PDB file of C-alpha atoms in Angstrom:
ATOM      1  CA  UNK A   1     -12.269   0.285  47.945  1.00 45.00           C
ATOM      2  CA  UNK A   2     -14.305  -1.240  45.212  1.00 46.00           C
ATOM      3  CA  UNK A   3     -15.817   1.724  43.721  1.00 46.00           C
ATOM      4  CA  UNK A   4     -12.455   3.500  43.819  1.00 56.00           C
ATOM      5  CA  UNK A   5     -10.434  -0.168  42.079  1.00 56.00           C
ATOM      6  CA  UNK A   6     -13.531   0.124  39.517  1.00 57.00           C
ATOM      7  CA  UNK A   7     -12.638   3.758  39.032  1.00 59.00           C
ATOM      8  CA  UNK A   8      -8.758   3.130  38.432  1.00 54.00           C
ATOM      9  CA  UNK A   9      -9.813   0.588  36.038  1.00 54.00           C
ATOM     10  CA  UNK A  10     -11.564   2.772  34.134  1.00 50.00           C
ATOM     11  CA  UNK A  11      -9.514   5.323  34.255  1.00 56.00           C
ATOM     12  CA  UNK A  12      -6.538   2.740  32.855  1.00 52.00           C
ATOM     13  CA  UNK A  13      -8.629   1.613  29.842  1.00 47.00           C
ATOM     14  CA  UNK A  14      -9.823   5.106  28.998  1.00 49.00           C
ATOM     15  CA  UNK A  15      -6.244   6.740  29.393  1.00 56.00           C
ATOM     16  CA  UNK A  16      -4.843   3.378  26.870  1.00 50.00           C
ATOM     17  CA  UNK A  17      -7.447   4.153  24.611  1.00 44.00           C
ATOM     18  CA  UNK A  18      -6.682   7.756  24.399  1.00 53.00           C
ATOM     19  CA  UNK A  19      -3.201   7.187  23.836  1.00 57.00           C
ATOM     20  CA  UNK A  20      -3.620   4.506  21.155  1.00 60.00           C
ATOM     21  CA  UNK A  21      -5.976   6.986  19.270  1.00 64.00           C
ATOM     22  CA  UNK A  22      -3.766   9.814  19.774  1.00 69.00           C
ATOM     23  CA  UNK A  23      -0.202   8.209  19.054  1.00 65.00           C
ATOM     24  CA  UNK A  24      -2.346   6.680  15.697  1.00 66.00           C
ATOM     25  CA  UNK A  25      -3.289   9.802  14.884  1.00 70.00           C
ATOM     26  CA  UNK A  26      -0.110  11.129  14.871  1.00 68.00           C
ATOM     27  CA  UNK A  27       1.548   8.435  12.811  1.00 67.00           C
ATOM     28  CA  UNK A  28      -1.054   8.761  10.089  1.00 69.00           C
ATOM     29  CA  UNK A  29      -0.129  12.446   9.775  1.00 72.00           C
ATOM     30  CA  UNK A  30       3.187  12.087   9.650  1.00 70.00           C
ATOM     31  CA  UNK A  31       2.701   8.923   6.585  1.00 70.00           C
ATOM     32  CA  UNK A  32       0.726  12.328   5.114  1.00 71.00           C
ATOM     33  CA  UNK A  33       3.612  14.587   5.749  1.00 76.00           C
ATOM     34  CA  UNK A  34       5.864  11.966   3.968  1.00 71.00           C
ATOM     35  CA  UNK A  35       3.410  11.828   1.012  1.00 72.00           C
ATOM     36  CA  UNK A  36       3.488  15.752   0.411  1.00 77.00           C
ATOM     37  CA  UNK A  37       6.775  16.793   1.321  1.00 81.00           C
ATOM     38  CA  UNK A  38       8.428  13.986  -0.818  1.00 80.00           C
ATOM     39  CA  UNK A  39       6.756  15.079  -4.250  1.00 81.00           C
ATOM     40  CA  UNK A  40       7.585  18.879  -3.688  1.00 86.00           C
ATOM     41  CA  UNK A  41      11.740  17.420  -3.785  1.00 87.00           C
ATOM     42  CA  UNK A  42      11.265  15.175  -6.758  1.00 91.00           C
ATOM     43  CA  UNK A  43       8.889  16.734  -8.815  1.00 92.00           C
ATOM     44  CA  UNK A  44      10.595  19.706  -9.629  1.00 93.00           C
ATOM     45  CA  UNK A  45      13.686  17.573 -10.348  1.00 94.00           C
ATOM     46  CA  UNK A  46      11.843  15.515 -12.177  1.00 94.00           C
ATOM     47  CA  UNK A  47      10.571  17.764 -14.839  1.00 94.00           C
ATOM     48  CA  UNK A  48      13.895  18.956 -15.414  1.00 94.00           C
ATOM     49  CA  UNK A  49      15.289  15.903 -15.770  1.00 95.00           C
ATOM     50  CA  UNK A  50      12.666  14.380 -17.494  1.00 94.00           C
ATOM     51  CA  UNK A  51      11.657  17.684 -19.654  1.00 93.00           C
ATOM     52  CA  UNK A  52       8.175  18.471 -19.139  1.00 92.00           C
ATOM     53  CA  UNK A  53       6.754  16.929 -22.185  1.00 91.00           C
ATOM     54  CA  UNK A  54       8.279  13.112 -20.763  1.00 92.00           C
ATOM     55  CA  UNK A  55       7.149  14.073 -17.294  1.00 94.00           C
ATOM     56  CA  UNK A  56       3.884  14.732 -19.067  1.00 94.00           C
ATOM     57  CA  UNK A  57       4.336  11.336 -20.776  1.00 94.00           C
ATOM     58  CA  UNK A  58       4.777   9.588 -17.013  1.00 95.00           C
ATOM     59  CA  UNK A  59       2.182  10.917 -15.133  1.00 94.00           C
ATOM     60  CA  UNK A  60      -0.054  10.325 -17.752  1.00 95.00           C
ATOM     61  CA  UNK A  61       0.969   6.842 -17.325  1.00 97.00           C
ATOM     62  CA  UNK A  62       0.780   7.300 -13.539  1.00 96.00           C
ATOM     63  CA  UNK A  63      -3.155   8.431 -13.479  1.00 95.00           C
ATOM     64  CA  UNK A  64      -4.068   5.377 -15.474  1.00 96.00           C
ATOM     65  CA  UNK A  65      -2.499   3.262 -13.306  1.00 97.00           C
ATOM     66  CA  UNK A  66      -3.866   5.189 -10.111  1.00 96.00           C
ATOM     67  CA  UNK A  67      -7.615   4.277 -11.607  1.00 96.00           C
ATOM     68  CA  UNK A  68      -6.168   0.482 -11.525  1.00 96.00           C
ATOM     69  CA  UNK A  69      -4.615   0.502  -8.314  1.00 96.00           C
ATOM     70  CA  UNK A  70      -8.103   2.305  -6.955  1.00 95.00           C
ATOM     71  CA  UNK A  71      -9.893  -1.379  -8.602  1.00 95.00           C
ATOM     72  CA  UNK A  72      -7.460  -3.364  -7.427  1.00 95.00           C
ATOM     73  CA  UNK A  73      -7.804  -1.945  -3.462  1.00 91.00           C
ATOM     74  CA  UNK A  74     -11.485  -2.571  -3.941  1.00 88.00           C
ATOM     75  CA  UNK A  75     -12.191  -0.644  -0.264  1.00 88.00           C
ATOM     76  CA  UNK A  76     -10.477  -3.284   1.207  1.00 91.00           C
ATOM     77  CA  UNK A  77      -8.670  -0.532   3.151  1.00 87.00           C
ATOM     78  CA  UNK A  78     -11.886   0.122   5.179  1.00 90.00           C
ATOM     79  CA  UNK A  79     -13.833  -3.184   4.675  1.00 92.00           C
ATOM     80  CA  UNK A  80     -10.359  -5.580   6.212  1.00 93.00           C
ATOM     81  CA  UNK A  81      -9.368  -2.945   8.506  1.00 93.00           C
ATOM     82  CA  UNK A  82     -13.195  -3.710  10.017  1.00 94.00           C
ATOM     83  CA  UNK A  83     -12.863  -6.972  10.222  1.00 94.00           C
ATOM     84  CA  UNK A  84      -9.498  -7.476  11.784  1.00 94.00           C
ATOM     85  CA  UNK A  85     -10.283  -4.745  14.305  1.00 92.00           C
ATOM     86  CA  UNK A  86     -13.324  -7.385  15.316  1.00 93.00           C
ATOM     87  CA  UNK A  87     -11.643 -10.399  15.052  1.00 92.00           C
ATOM     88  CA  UNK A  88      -7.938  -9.175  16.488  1.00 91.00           C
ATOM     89  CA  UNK A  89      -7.933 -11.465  19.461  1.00 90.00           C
ATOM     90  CA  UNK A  90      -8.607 -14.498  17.412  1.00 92.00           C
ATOM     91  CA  UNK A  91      -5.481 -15.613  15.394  1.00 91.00           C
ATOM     92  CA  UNK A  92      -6.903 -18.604  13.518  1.00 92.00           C
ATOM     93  CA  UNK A  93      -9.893 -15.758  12.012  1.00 94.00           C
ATOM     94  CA  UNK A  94      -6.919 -13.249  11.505  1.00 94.00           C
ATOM     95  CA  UNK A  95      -5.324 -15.784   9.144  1.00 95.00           C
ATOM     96  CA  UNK A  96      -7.925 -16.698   7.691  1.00 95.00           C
ATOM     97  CA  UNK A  97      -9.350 -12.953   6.333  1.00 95.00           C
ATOM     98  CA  UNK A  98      -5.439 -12.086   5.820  1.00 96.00           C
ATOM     99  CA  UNK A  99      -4.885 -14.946   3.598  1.00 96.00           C
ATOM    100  CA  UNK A 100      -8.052 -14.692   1.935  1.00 96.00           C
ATOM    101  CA  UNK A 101      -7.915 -10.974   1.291  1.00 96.00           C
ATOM    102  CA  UNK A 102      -4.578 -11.451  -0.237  1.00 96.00           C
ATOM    103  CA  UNK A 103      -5.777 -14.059  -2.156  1.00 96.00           C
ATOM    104  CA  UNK A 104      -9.036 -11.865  -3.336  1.00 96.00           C
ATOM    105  CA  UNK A 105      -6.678  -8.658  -4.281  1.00 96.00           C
ATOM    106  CA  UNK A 106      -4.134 -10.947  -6.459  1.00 96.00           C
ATOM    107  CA  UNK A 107      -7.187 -12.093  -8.259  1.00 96.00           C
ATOM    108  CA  UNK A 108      -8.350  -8.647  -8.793  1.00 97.00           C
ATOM    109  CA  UNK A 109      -4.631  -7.452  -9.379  1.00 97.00           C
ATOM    110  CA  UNK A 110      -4.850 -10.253 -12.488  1.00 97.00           C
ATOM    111  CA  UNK A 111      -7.978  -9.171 -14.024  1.00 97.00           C
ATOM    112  CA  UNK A 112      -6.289  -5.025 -13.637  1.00 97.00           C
ATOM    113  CA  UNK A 113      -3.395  -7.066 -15.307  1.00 98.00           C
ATOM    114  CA  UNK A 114      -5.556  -8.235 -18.061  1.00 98.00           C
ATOM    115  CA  UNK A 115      -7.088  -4.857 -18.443  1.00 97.00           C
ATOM    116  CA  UNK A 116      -4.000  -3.023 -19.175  1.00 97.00           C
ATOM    117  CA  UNK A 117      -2.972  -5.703 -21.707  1.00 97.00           C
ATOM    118  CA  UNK A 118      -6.112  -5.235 -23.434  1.00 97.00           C
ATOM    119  CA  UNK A 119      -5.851  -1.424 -23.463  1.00 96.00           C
ATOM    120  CA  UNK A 120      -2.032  -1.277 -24.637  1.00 96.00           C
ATOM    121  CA  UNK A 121      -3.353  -3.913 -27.362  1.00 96.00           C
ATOM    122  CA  UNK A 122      -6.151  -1.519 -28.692  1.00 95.00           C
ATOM    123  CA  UNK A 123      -5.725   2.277 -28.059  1.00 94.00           C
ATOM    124  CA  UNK A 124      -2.792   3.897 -29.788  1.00 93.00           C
ATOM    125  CA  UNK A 125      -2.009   6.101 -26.926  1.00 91.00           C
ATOM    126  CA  UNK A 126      -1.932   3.516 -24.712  1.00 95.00           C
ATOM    127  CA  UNK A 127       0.099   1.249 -26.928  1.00 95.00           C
ATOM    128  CA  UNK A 128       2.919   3.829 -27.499  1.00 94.00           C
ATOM    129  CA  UNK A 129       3.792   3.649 -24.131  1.00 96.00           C
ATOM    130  CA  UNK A 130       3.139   0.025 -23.224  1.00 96.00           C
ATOM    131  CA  UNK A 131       6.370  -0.712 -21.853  1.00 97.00           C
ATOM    132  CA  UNK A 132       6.096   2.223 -19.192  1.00 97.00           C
ATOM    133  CA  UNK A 133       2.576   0.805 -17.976  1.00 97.00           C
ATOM    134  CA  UNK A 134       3.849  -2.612 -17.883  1.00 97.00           C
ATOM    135  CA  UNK A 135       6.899  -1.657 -15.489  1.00 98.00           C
ATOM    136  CA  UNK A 136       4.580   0.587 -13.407  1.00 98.00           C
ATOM    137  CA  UNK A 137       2.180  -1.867 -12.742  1.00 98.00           C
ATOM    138  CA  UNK A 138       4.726  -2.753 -10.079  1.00 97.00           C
ATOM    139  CA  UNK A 139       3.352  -0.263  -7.791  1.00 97.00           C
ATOM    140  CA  UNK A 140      -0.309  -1.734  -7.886  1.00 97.00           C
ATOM    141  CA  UNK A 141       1.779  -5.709  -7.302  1.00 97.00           C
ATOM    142  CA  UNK A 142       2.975  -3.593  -4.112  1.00 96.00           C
ATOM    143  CA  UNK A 143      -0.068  -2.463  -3.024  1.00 96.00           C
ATOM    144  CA  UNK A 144      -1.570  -5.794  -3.256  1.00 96.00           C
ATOM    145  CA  UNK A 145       1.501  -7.239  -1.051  1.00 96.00           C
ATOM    146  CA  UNK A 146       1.382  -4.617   1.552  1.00 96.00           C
ATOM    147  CA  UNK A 147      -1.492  -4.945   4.478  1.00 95.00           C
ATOM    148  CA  UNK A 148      -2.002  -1.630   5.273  1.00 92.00           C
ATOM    149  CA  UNK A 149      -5.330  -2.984   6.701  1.00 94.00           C
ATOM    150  CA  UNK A 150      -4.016  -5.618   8.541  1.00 94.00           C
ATOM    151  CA  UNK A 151      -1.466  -3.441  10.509  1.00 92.00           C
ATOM    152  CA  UNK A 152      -4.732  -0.318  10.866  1.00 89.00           C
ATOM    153  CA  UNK A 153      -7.099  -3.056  12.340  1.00 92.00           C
ATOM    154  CA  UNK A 154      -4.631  -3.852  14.926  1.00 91.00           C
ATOM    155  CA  UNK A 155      -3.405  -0.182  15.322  1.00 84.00           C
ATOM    156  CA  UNK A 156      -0.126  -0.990  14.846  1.00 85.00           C
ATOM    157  CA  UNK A 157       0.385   1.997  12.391  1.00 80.00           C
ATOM    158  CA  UNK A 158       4.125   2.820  13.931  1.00 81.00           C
ATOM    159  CA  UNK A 159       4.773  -0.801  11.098  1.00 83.00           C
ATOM    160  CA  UNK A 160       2.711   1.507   8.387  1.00 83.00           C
ATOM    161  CA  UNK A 161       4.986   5.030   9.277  1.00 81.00           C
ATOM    162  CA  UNK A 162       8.825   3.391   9.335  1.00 85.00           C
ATOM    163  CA  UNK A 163       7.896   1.178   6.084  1.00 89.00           C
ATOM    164  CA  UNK A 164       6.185   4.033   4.021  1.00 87.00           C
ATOM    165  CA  UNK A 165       9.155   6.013   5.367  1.00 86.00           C
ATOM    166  CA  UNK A 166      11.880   4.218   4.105  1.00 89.00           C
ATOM    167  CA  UNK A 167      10.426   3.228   1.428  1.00 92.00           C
ATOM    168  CA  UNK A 168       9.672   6.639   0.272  1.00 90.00           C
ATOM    169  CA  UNK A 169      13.634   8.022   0.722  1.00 89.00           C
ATOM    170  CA  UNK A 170      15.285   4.744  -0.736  1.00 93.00           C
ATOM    171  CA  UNK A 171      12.642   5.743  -3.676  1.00 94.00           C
ATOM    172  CA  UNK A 172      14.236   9.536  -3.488  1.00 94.00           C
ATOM    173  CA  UNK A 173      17.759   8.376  -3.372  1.00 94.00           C
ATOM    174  CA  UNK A 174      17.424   6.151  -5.930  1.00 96.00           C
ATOM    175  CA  UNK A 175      15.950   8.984  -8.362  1.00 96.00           C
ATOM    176  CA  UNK A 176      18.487  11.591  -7.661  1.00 95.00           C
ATOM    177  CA  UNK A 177      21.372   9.013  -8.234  1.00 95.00           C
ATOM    178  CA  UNK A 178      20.053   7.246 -11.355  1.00 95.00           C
ATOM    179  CA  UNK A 179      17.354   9.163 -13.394  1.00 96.00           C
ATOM    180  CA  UNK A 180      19.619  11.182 -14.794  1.00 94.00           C
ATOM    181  CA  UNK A 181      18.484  12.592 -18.411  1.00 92.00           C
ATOM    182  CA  UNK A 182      15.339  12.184 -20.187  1.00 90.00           C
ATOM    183  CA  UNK A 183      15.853   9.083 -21.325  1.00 92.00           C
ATOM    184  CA  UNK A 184      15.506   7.475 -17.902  1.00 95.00           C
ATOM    185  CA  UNK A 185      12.143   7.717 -17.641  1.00 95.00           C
ATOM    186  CA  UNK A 186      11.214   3.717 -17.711  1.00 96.00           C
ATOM    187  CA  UNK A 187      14.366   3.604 -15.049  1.00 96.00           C
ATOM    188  CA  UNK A 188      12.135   6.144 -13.029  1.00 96.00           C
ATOM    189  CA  UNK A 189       9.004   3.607 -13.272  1.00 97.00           C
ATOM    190  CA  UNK A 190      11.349   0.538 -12.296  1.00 97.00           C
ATOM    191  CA  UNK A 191      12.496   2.809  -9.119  1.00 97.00           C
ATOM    192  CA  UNK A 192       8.407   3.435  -7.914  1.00 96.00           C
ATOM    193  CA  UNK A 193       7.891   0.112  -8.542  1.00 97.00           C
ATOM    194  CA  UNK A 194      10.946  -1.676  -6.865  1.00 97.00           C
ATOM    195  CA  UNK A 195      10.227   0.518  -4.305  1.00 96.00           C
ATOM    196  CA  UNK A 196       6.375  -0.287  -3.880  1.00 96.00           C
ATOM    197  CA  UNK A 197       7.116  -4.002  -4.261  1.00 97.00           C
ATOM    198  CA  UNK A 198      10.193  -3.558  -1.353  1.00 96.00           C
ATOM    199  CA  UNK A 199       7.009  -2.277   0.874  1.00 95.00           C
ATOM    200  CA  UNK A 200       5.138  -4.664   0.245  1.00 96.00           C
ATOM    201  CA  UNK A 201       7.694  -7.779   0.508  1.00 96.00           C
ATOM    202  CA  UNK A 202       8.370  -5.862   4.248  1.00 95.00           C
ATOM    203  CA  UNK A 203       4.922  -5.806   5.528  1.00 94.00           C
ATOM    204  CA  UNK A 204       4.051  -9.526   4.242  1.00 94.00           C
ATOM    205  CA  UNK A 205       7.421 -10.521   6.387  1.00 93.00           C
ATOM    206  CA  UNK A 206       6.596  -8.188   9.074  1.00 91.00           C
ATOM    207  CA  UNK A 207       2.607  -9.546   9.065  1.00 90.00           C
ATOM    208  CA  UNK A 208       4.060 -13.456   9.541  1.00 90.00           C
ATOM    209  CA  UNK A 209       7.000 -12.120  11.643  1.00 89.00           C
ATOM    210  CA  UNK A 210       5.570 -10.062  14.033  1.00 87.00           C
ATOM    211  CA  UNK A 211       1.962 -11.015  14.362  1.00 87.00           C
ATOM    212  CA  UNK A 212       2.609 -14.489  14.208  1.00 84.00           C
ATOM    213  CA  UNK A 213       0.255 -15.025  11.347  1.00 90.00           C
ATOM    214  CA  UNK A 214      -0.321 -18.387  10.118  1.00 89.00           C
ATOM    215  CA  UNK A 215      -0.675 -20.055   6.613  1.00 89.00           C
ATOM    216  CA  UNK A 216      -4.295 -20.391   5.855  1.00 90.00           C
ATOM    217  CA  UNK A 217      -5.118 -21.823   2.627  1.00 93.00           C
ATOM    218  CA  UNK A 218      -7.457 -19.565   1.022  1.00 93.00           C
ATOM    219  CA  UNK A 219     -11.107 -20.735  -0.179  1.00 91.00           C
ATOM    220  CA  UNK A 220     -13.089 -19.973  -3.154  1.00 92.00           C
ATOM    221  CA  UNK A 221     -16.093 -19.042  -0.700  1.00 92.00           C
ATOM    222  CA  UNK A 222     -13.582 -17.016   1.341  1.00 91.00           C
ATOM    223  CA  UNK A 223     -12.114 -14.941  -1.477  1.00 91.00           C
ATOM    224  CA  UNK A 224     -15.829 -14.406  -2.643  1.00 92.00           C
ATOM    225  CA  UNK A 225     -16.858 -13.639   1.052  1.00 89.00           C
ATOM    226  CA  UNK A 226     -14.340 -11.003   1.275  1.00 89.00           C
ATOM    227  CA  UNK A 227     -15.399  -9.551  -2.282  1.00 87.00           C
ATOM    228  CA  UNK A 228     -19.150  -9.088  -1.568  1.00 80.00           C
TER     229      UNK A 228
END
């Protein structure tokens, strides 16, 4: 009877496991779905809206704020997920790398901040379209709100798939009922970004919400802990 309990118990945890991997798995491609079949409906609107020349103008906009957004994350996405993955049965740790990796992306979020002003302030091609840049920093503000690691360390991605999700055709409707012309184009970057911030507002309610997560004032040695 003891070899065969030992066996069930096995059994159990390696069944759990499989399922947790497997339903994960299948969350994250759906998020991917989302993330390619979205673009093939606006885009195309979009540019005729837009015209292809202030299209042009956006995602030009767009990549420099991707290479931001890419500083800002600072492989937190793999480094946090690590670490809450270790430390997921002990709340008081939880808090304290959640708080502190918030606290370590705003800072880096400020410096991307300062960045941009300095760059709309000295290249002409920047500053012609400082106003766009400005308003689409939003979506980097988002991403520093929303814990995509937090919620992939404890394998909760199902939080990750509805958010991105709704997010994502709020973010549609809103295009199709407001950007109407090409002069809308700065109304287009307040829609990603509204939309990015909306995530990220969600999964820092969901985070304290749902996982219970408590205030943790974060430290100068933390914040440089979680930056090394």
């Amino acid at each position: 009877m003891k070899v065969n309990s030992n066996s069930l118990i096995k059994n159990w945890v390696f069944s759990t496991l499989r399922s947790n991997v497997i339903k994960n798995i299948f969350l994250l491609y759906i998020i991917h779905f989302a993330n390619y079949l979205l673009p093939l409906i606006v885009v195309p609107y979009l540019v005729r809206v837009l015209s292809p020349s202030g299209f042009g103008i956006v995602s030009f906009a767009q990549s420099l704020i991707a290479y931001l957004t890419i500083f800002v994350d600072y492989g937190f996405a793999l480094s946090a997920t690590r670490k809450i993955s270790v430390y997921r049965n002990n709340k008081i740790e939880v808090s304290r790398i959640f708080f502190n990796v918030l606290a370590a992306k705003g800072f880096l979020g400020l410096i991307g901040f300062i960045v941009l002003l300095l760059l709309t302030s000295l290249i002409p091609q920047f500053k012609e379209i400082s106003t766009l840049l400005i308003i689409l920093y939003g979506t980097i503000v988002g991403n520093i709100l929303f814990p995509i690691w937090l919620f992939q360390g404890l394998e909760k991605m199902v939080f990750i798939s509805v958010i991105n999700l709704t997010t994502k055709i709020l973010m549609v409707m809103g295009i199709f009922l407001f950007v109407k012309s090409s002069q809308d184009y700065l109304l287009y970057a307040i829609i990603l970004s509204v939309s990015s911030m909306f995530a990220g507002f969600i999964g820092i309610i969901l985070a304290l919400w749902r996982f219970k997560i408590d205030f943790t004032m974060p430290s100068l040695q933390g914040i440089w802990k979680e930056l090394k």
